[in-house]
PDB file of C-alpha atoms in Angstrom:
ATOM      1  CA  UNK Y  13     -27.471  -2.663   4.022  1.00  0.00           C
ATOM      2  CA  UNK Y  14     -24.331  -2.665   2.007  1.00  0.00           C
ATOM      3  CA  UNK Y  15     -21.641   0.345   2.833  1.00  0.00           C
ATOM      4  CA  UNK Y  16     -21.304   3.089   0.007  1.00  0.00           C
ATOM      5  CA  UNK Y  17     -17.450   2.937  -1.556  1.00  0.00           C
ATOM      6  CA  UNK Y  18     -16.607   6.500  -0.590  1.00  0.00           C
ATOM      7  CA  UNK Y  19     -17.546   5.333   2.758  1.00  0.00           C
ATOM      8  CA  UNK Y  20     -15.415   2.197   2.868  1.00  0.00           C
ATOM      9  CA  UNK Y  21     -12.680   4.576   0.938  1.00  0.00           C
ATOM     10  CA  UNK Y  22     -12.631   7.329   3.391  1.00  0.00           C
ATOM     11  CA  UNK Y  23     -14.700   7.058   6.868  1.00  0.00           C
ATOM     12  CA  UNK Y  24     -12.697   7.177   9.677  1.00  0.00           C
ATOM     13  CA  UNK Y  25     -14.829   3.993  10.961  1.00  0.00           C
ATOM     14  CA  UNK Y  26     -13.041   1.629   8.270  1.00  0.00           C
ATOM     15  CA  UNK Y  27      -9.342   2.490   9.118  1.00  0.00           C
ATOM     16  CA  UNK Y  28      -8.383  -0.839  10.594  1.00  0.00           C
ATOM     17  CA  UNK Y  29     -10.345  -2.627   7.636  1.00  0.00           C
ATOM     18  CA  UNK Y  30      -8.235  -0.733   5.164  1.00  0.00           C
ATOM     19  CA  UNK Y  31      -4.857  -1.349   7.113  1.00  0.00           C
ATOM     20  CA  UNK Y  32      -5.957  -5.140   7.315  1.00  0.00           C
ATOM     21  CA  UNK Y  33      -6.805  -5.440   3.507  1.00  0.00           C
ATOM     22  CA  UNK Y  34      -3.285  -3.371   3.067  1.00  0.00           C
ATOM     23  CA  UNK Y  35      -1.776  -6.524   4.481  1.00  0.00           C
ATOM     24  CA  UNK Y  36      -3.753  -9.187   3.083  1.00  0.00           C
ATOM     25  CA  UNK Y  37      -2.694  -8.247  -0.641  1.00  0.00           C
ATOM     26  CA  UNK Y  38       1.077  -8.115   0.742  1.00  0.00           C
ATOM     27  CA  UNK Y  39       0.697 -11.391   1.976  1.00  0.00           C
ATOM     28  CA  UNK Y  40      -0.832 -12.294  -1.588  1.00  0.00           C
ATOM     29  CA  UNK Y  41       2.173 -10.580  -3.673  1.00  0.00           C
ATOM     30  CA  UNK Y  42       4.336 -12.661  -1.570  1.00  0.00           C
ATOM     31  CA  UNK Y  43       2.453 -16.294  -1.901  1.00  0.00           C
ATOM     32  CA  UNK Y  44       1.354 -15.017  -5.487  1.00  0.00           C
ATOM     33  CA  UNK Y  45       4.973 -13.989  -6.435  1.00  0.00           C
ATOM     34  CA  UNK Y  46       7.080 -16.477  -5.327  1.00  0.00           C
ATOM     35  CA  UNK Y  47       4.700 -19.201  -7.061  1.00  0.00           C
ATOM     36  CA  UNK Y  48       7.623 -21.012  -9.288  1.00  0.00           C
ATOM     37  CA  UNK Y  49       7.269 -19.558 -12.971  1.00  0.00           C
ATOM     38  CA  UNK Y  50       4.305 -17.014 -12.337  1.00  0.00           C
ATOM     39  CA  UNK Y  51       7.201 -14.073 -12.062  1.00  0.00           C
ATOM     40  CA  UNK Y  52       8.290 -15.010 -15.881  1.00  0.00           C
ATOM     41  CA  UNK Y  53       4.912 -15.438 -17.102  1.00  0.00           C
ATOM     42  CA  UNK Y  54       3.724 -12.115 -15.889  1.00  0.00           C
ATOM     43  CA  UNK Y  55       7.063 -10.568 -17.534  1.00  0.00           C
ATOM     44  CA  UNK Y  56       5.922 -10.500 -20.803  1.00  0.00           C
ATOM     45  CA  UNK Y  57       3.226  -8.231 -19.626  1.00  0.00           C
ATOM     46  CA  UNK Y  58       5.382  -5.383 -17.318  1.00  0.00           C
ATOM     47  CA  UNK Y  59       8.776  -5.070 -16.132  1.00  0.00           C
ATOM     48  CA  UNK Y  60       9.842  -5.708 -12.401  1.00  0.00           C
ATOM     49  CA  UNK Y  61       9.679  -1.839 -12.068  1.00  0.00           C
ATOM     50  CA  UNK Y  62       6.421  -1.321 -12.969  1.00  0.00           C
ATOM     51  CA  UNK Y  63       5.166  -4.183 -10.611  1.00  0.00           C
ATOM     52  CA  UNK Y  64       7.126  -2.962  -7.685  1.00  0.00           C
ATOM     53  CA  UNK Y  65       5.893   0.547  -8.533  1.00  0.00           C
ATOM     54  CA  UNK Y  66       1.713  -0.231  -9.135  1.00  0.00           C
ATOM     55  CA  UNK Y  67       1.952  -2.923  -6.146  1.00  0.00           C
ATOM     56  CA  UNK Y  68       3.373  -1.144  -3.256  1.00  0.00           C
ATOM     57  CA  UNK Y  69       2.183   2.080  -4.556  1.00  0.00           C
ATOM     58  CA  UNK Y  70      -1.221   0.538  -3.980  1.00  0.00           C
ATOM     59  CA  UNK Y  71      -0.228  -0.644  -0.791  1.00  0.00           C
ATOM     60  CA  UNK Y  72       0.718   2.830   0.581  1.00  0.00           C
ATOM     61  CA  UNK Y  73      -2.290   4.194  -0.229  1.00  0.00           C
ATOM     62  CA  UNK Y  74      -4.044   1.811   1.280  1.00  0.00           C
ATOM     63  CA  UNK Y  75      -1.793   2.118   4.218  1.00  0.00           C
ATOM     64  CA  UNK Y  76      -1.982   5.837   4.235  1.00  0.00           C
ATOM     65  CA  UNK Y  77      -6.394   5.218   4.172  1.00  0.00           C
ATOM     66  CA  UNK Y  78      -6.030   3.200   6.867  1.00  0.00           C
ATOM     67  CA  UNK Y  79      -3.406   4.628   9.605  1.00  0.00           C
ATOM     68  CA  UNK Y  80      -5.229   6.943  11.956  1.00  0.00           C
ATOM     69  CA  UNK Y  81      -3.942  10.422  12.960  1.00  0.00           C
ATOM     70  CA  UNK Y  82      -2.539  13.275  11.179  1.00  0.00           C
ATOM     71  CA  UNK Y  83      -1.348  13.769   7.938  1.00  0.00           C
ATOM     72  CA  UNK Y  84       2.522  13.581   8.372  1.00  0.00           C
ATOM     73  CA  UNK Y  85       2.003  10.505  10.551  1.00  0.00           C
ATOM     74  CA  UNK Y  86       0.043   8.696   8.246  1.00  0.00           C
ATOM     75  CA  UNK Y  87       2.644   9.114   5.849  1.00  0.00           C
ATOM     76  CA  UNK Y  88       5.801   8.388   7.631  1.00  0.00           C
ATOM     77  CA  UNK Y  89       4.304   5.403   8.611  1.00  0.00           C
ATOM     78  CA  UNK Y  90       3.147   4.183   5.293  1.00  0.00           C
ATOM     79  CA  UNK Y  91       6.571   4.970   4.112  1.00  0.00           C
ATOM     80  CA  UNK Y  92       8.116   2.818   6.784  1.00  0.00           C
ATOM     81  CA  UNK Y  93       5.526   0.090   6.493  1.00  0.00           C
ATOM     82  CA  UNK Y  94       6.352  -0.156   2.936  1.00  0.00           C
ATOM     83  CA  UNK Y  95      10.148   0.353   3.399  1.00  0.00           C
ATOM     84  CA  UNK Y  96       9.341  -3.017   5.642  1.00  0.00           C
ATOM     85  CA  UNK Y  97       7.478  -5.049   3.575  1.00  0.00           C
ATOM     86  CA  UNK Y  98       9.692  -4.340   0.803  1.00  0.00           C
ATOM     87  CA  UNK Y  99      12.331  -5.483   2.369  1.00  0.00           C
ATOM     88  CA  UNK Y 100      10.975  -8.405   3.719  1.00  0.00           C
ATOM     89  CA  UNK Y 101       9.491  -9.207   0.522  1.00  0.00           C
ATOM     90  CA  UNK Y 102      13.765  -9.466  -1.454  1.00  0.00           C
ATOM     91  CA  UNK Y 103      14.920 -10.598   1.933  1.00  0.00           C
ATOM     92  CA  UNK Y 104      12.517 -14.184   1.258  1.00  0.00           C
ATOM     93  CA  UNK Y 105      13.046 -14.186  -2.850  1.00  0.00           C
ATOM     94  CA  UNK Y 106      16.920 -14.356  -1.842  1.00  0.00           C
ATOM     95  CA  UNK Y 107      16.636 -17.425  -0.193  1.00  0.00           C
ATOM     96  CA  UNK Y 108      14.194 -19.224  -3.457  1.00  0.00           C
ATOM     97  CA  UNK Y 109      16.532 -20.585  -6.647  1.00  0.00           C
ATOM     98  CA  UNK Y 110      14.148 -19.019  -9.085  1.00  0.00           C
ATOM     99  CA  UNK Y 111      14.249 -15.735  -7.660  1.00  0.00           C
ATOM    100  CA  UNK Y 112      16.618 -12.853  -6.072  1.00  0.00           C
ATOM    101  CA  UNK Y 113      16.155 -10.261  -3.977  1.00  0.00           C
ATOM    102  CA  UNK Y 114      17.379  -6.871  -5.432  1.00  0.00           C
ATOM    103  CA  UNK Y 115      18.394  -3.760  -3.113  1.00  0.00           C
ATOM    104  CA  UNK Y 116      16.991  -1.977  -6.759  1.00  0.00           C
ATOM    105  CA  UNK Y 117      13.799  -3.631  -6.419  1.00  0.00           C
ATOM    106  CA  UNK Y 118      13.261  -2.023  -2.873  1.00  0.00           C
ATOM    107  CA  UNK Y 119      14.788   1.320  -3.539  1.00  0.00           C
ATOM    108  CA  UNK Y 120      11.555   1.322  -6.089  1.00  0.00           C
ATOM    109  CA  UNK Y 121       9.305   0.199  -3.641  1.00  0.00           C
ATOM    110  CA  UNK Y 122      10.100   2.916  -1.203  1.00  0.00           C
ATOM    111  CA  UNK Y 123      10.204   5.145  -3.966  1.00  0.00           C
ATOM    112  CA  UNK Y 124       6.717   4.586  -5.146  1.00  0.00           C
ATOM    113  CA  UNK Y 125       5.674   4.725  -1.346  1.00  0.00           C
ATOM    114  CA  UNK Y 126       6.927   8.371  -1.307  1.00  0.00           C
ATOM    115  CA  UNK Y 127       5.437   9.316  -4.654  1.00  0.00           C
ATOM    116  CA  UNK Y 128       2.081   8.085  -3.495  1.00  0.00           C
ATOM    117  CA  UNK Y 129       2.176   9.511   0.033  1.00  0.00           C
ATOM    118  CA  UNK Y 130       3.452  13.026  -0.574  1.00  0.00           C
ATOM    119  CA  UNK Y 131       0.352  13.989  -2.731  1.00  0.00           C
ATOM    120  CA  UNK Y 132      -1.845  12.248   0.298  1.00  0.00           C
ATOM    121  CA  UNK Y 133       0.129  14.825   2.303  1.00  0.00           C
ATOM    122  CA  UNK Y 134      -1.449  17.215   0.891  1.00  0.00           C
ATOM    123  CA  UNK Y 135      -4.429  16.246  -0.630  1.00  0.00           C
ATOM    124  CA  UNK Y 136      -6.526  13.764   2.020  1.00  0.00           C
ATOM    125  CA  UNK Y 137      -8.198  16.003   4.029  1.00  0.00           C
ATOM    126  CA  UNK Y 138      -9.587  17.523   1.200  1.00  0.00           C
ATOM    127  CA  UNK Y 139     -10.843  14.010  -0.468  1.00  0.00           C
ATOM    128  CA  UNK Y 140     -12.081  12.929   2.630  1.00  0.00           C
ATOM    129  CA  UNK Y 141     -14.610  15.725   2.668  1.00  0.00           C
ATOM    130  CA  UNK Y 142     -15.072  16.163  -1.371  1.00  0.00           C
ATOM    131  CA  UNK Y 143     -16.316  11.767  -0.848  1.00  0.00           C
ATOM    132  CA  UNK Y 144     -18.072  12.253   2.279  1.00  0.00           C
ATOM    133  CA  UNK Y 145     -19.795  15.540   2.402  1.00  0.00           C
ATOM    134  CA  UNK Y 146     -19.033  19.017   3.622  1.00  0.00           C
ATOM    135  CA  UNK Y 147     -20.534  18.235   7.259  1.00  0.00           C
ATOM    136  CA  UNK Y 148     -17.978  15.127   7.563  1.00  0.00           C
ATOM    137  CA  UNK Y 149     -15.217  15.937  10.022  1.00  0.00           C
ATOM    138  CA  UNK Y 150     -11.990  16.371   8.361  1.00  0.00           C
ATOM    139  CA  UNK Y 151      -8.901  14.453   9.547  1.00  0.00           C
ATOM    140  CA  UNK Y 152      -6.637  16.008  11.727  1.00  0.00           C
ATOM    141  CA  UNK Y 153      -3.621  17.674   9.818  1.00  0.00           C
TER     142      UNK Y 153
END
């Protein structure tokens, strides 16, 4: 029997599948985006910004879904995590000829990290039991 999406979004039970599919797509924005060319193509659709901002924005709230414990926890370490992988991420398009890492690039990455977890913060608890029903347990603050 398939698994309803608020479920999958919000049950405690499918933390470590949300953390793992958090670091599947990084994986794929690093193979994807260090594909010779593809960076250029996909200019001409949005900036660098607004891919570093949408991508690891994503990723921190998929982070932040899938890190256990309370609410400043969660975010810290989504923060961090993304602080990480955004590093990591310039650190390997410094060493390719048709790329370069950027400190820029990473200071948005963090950035949109924050401006997705700080809501979270705040708001979780509250979605969790809005998606799941009044009688779910709420996450720990």
């Amino acid at each position: 029997m398939p698994v309803p999406l608020p479920e999958l979004c919000f049950a405690e039970r499918y933390e470590r599948l949300r953390y793992r599919t958090a670091v599947v797509l990084y994986i794929l924005v690093i193979v994807i985006g260090d594909i010779p060319g593809m960076r250029a193509d996909v200019a001409q659709y949005a900036s660098g910004g607004v891919l570093h901002s949408f991508g690891y924005g994503v990723l921190a709230l998929i982070l932040f879904s899938g890190t256990s414990g309370g609410m400043a926890r969660r975010a810290l370490l989504s923060v961090l995590m993304v602080a990480a992988m955004g590093a990591l991420d310039e650190f390997i398009q410094s060493f390719l000829p048709y790329r370069h890492g950027a400190v820029s690039d990473w200071v948005v990455d963090v950035t949109a990290a924050t401006a997705v977890c700080l809501p979270l913060y705040f708001l979780w608890p509250k979605m969790v039991a809005a998606a799941l029903g009044k009688n779910a347990p709420l996450p720990e603050a």
